[in-house]
Short mmCIF file of C-alpha atoms in Angstrom, two decimals:
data_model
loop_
_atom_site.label_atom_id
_atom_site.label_comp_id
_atom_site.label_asym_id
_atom_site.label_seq_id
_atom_site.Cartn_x
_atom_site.Cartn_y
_atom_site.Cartn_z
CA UNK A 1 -13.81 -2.61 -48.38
CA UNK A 2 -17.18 -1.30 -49.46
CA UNK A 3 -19.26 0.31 -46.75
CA UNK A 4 -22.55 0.84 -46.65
CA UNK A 5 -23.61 4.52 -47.73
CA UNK A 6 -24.79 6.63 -44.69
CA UNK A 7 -26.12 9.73 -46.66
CA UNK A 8 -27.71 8.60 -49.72
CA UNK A 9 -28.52 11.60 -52.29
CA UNK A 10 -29.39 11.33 -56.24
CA UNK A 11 -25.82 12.59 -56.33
CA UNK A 12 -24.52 9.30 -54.74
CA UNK A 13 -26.92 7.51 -56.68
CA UNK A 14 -25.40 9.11 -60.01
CA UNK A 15 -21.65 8.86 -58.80
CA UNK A 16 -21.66 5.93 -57.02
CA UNK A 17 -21.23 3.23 -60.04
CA UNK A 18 -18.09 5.54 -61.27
CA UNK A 19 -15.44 3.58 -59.63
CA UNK A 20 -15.20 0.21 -60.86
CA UNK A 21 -13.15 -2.69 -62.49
CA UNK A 22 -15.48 -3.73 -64.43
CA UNK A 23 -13.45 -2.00 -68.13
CA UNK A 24 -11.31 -4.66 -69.30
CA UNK A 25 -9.24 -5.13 -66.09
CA UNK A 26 -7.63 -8.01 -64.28
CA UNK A 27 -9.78 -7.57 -61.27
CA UNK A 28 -13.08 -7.45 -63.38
CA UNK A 29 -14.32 -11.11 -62.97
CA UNK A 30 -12.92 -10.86 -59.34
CA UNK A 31 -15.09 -7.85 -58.60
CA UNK A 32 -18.05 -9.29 -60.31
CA UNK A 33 -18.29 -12.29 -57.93
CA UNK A 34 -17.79 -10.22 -55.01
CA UNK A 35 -20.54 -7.85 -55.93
CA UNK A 36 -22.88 -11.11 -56.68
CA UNK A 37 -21.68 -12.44 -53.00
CA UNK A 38 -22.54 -8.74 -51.66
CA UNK A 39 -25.72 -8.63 -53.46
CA UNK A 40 -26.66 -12.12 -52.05
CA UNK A 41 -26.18 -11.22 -48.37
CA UNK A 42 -26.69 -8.00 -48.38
CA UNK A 43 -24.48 -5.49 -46.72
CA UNK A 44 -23.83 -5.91 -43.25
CA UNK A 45 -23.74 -9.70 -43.50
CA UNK A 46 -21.76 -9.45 -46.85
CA UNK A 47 -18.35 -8.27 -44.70
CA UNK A 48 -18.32 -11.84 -42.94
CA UNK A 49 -20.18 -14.12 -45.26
CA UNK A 50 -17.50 -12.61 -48.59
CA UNK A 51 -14.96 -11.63 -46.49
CA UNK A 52 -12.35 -13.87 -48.53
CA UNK A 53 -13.76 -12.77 -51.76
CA UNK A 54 -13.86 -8.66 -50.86
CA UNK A 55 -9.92 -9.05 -49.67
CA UNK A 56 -9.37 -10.66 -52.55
CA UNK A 57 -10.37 -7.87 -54.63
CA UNK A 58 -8.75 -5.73 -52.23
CA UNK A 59 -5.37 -7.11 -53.07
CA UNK A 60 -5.91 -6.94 -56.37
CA UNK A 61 -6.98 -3.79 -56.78
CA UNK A 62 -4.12 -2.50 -54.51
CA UNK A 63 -1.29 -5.20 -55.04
CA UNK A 64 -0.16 -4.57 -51.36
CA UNK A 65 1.21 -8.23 -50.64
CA UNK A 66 2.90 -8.04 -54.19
CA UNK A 67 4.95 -4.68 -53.43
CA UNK A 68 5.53 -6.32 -49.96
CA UNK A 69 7.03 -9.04 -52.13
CA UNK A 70 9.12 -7.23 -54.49
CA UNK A 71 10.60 -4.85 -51.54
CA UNK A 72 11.41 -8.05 -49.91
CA UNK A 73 13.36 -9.49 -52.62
CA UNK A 74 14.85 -5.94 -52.83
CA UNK A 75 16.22 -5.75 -49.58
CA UNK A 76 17.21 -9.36 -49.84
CA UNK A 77 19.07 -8.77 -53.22
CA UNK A 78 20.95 -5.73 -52.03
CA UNK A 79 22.02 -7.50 -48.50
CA UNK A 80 23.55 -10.48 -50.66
CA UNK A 81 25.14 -7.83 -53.09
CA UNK A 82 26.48 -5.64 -49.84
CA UNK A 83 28.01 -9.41 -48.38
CA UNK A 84 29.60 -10.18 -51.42
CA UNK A 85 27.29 -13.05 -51.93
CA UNK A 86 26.38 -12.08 -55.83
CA UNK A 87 27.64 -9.31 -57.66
CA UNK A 88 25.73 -6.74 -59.76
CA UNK A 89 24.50 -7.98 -63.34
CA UNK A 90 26.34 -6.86 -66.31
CA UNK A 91 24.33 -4.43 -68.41
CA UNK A 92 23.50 -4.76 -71.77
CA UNK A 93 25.67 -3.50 -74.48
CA UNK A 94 25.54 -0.24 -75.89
CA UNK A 95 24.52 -0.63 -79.00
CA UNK A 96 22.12 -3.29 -77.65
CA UNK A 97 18.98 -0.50 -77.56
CA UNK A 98 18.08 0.73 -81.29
CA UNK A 99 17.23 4.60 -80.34
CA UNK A 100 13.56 6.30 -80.96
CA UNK A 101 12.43 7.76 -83.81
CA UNK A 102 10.94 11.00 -84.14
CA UNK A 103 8.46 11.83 -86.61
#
């Protein structure tokens, strides 16, 4: 979540704007809105008034509910497999994969 910056040097001002999503990323339209909402309230009122909006980009910049997601269906996968539920998928054949060239 952004913070406000509690030492503010020309360095910060010069390195601050470095970490973004704003090249041609999925989160870029996502981070612009929350940076308008920020802008709006400022600050300190921005982390209730665009609270929905800044974990919104959270998650999408970190993709923590998704990996929850996918080690869920994991786990879930492998506990029907260990019952005897489902059975491994067969594999592809093996000439199914043309090999890489080398130049």
């Amino acid at each position: 979540m952004p913070v406000s910056v509690y030492l503010r040097t020309p360095f910060t001002d010069l390195t601050g704007p470095t970490v973004n999503c704003q090249f041609m990323t999925i989160c870029s339209k996502m981070e612009m809105k929350a940076i308008n909402c920020v802008e709006a309230y400022g600050e300190d009122r921005a982390q209730t008034k665009c609270k929905a909006l800044l974990e919104d980009l959270y998650e999408c910049v970190t993709k923590t509910k998704q990996m929850a997601r996918v080690l869920e269906m994991k786990m879930e996968r492998e506990k029907q497999i260990s019952q005897g539920v489902r059975g491994y998928a067969e594999g592809p054949a093996h000439d199914s994969f043309q090999a890489p060239t080398t130049l």
